[in-house]
XYZ file of C-alpha atoms in Angstrom:
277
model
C 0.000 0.000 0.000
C 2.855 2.098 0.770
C 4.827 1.833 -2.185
C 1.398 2.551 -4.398
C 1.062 5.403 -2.849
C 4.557 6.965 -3.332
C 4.469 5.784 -6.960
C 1.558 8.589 -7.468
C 2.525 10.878 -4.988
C 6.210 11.302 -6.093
C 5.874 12.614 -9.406
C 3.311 15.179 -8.354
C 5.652 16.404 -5.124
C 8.815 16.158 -7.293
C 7.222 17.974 -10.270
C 5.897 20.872 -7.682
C 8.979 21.140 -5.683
C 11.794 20.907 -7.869
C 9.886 23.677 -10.415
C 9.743 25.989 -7.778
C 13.313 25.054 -6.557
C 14.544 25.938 -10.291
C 12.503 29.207 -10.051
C 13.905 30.540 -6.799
C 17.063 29.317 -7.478
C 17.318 30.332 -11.198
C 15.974 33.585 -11.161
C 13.181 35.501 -11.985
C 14.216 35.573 -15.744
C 16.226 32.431 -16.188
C 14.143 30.365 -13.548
C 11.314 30.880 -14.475
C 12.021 29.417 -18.119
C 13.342 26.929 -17.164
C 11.274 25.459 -14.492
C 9.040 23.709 -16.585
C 11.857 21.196 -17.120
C 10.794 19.649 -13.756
C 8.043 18.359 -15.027
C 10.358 15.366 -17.447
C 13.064 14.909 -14.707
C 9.731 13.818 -12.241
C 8.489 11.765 -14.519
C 11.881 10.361 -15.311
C 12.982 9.875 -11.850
C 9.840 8.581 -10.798
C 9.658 6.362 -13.607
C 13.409 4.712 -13.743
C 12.433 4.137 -9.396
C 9.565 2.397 -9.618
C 9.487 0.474 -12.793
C 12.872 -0.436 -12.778
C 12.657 -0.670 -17.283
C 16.219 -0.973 -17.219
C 19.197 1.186 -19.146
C 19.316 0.134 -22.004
C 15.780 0.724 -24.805
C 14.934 -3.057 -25.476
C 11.864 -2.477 -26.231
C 8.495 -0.292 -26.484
C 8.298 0.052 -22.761
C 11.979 0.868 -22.073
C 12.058 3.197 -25.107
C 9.396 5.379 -23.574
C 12.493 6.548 -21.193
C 15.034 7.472 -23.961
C 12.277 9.133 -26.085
C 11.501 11.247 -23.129
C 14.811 12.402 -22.030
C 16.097 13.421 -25.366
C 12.825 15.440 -26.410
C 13.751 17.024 -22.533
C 17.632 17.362 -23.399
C 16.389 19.122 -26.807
C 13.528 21.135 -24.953
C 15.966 22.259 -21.887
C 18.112 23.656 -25.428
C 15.615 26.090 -26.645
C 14.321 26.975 -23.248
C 17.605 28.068 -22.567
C 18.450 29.503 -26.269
C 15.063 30.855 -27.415
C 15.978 30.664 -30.984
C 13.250 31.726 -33.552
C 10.019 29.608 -33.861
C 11.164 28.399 -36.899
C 14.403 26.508 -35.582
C 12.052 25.349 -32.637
C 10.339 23.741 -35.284
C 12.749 22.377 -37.230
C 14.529 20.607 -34.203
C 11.130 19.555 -32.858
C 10.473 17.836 -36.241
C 14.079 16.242 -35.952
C 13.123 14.823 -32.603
C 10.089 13.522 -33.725
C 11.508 11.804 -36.972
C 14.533 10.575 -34.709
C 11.573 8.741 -31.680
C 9.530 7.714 -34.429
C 12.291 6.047 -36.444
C 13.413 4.458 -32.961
C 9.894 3.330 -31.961
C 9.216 1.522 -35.087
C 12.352 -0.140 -36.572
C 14.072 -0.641 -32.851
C 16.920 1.265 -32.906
C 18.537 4.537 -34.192
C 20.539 3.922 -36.463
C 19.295 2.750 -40.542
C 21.903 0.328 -41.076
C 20.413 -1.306 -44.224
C 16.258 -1.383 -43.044
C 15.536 1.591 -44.775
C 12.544 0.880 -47.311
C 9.904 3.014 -49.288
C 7.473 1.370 -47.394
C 9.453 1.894 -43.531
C 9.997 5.281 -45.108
C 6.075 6.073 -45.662
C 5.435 4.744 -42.025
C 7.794 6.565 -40.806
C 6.558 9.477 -42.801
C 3.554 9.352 -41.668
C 3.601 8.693 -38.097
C 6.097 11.943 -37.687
C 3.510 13.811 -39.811
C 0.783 13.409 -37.443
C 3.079 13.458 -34.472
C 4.260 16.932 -35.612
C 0.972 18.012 -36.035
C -0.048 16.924 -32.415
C 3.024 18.718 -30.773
C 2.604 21.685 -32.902
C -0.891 22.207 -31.770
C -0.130 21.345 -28.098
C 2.467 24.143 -28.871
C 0.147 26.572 -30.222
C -1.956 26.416 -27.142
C 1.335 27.173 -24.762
C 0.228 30.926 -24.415
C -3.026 30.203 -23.137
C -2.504 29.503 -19.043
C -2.211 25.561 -18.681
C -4.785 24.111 -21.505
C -1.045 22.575 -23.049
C -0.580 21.305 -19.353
C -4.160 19.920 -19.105
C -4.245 18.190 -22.731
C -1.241 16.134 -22.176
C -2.231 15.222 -18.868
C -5.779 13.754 -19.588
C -4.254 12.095 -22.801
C -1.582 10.519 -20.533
C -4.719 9.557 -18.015
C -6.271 8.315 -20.477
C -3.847 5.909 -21.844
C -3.409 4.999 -18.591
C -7.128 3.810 -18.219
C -6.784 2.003 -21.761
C -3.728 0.206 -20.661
C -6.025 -1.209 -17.398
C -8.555 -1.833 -19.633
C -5.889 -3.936 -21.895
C -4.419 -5.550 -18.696
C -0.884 -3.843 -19.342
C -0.613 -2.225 -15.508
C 3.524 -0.928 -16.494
C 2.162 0.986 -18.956
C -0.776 2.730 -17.086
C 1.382 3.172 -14.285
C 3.084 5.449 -16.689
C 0.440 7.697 -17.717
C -0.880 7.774 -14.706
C 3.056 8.967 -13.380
C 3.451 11.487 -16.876
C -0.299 13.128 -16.100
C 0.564 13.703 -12.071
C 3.856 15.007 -12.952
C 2.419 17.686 -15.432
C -0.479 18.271 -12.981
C 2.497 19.291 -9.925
C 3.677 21.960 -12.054
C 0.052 22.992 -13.357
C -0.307 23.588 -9.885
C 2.656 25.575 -9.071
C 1.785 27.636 -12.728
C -1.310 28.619 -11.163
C 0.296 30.527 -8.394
C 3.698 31.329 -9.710
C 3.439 33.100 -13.009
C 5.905 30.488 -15.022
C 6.161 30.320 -18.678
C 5.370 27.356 -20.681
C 8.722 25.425 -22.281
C 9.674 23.540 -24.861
C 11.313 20.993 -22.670
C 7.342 20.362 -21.313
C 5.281 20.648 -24.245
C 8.119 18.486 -26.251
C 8.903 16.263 -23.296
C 5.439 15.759 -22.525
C 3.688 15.120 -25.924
C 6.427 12.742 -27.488
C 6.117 10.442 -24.198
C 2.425 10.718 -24.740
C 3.213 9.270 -28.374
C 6.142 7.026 -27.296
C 3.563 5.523 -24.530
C 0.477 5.296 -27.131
C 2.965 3.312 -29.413
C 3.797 1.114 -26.597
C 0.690 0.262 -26.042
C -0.453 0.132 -29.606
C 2.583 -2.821 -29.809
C 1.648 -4.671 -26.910
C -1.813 -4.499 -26.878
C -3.055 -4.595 -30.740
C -6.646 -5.375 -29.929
C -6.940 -1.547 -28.665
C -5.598 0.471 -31.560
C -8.908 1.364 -32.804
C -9.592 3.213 -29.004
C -5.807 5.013 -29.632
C -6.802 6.764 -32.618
C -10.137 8.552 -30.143
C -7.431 9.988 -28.071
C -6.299 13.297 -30.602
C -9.725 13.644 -30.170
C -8.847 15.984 -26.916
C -7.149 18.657 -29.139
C -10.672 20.212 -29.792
C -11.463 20.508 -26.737
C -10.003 23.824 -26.110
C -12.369 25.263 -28.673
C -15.539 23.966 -26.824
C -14.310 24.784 -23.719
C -13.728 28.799 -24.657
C -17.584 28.679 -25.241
C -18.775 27.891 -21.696
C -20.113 30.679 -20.277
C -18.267 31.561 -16.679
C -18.345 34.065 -14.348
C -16.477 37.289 -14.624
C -14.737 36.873 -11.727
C -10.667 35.940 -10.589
C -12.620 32.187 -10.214
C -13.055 31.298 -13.395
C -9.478 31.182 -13.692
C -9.994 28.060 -11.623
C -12.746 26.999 -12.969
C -11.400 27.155 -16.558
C -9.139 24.008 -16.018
C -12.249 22.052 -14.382
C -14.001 23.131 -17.611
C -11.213 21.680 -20.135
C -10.690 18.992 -18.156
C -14.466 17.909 -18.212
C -14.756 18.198 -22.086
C -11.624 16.091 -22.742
C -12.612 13.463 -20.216
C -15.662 12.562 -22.958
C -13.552 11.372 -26.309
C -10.852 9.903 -23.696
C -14.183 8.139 -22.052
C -15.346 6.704 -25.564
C -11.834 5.324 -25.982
C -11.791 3.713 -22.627
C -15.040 2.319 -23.431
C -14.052 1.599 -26.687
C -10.781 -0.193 -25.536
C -13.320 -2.079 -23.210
C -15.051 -3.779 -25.318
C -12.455 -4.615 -28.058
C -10.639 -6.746 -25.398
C -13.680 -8.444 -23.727
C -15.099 -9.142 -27.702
């Protein structure tokens, strides 16, 4: 019981602390940009503690780790550099190509497996990756809605992979969404920019973890494709009414939250019945 409960409540407490650690320690300018990098080293820690995947990326589960800490190495970069959007694209779109190349052929390098065919899969997954990340991206400037999108499509992976009977994997999106929530938390008292190090971190392990489970558990992939689903959310959300008052700042996330948990609830639902048919 013990250890279940420090497996949820580290990467929320890590997330919150170390963020606000970076920010008092970093500066007001600095600090602040940076902070959001807590949210990947939480997860990360968290992760490598509890689940034990091992060093070295054997397979979909263990690459889940190495596709999260280079999209935060990468992410930490252009926090810290703040080139021009259009480099942040262009080595987001590297990233992507690089995890999805890793996630579907097993390994990094091309050494002879290169076909038209791997190439159009891999073409096409990044596409639609890229897409996901850039409008997770696009979203940054409004408050958390980024933070709240990748944390209800991490929760509900995490209810899919119950659903499928693979607990390692929704132990992970269930670590990924608490860790994002800790600094959502802290953002909402601490004015803190939102990074490339969390919006990259965080949406390619969402990806990395919805392969994972798309490999594992095959019978579900129909419930995966729901998920994206989430991304209009935002847009339905901005239509509820609420009050003009400092609350609805508060209630805004509820609000977001609420809408997103319906596709991710037809997935679950979805996912249910696939594996019990």
């Amino acid at each position: 019981m013990l250890k279940s409960l420090l497996i949820y409540i580290t990467p929320f407490a890590l997330s919150l602390a170390l963020a606000g650690a970076i920010r008092a320690f970093g500066g007001a300018e600095r600090g602040a940009r940076t902070a959001n990098v807590a949210v990947m080293i939480s997860f990360l820690v968290s992760w490598g503690v509890f689940l034990k995947p091992g060093w070295f990326p054997t397979d979909d589960f263990s690459r889940i780790g190495h596709v999260a800490f280079g999209a935060m190495l990468v992410g930490l970069a252009l926090d810290l550099l703040s080139p021009k959007r259009l480099l942040v694209a262009a080595a987001a779109a590297i990233v992507i190509v690089v995890s999805t190349w890793a996630s579907v052929t097993g390994a990094l390098t091309v050494s002879g497996q290169l076909t038209l065919g791997l190439a159009a899969i891999v073409a096409a997954l990044s596409a639609v990756a890229f897409l996901i990340i850039a409008r997770l991206d696009a979203a940054r400037a409004r408050g958390v809605t980024s933070l709240i999108l990748i944390a209800m499509a991490a929760l509900g992976l995490a209810f899919i992979a119950r659903v499928a009977d693979a607990p390692a994997l929704a132990t992970t999106g269930i670590m990924l969404a608490l860790a994002v929530t800790g600094f959502a938390v802290l953002q909402s008292v601490i004015a803190l920019p939102l990074g490339d190090s969390a919006i990259l971190g965080g949406g390619t392990t969402v990806l990395a973890l919805a392969w994972a489970l798309a490999q594992t558990k095959p019978d579900v992939r129909i419930a995966l494709v729901l998920i994206p689903l989430i991304l209009f959310a935002e847009g339905t959300a901005q239509r509820v009414p609420l009050p003009e008052a400092r609350i609805s700042t508060f209630l805004y996330p509820l609000v977001l939250a609420g809408i997103a948990a319906l596709p991710l609830g037809l997935a679950v639902l979805v996912a249910y019945v696939l594996v019990q048919g």
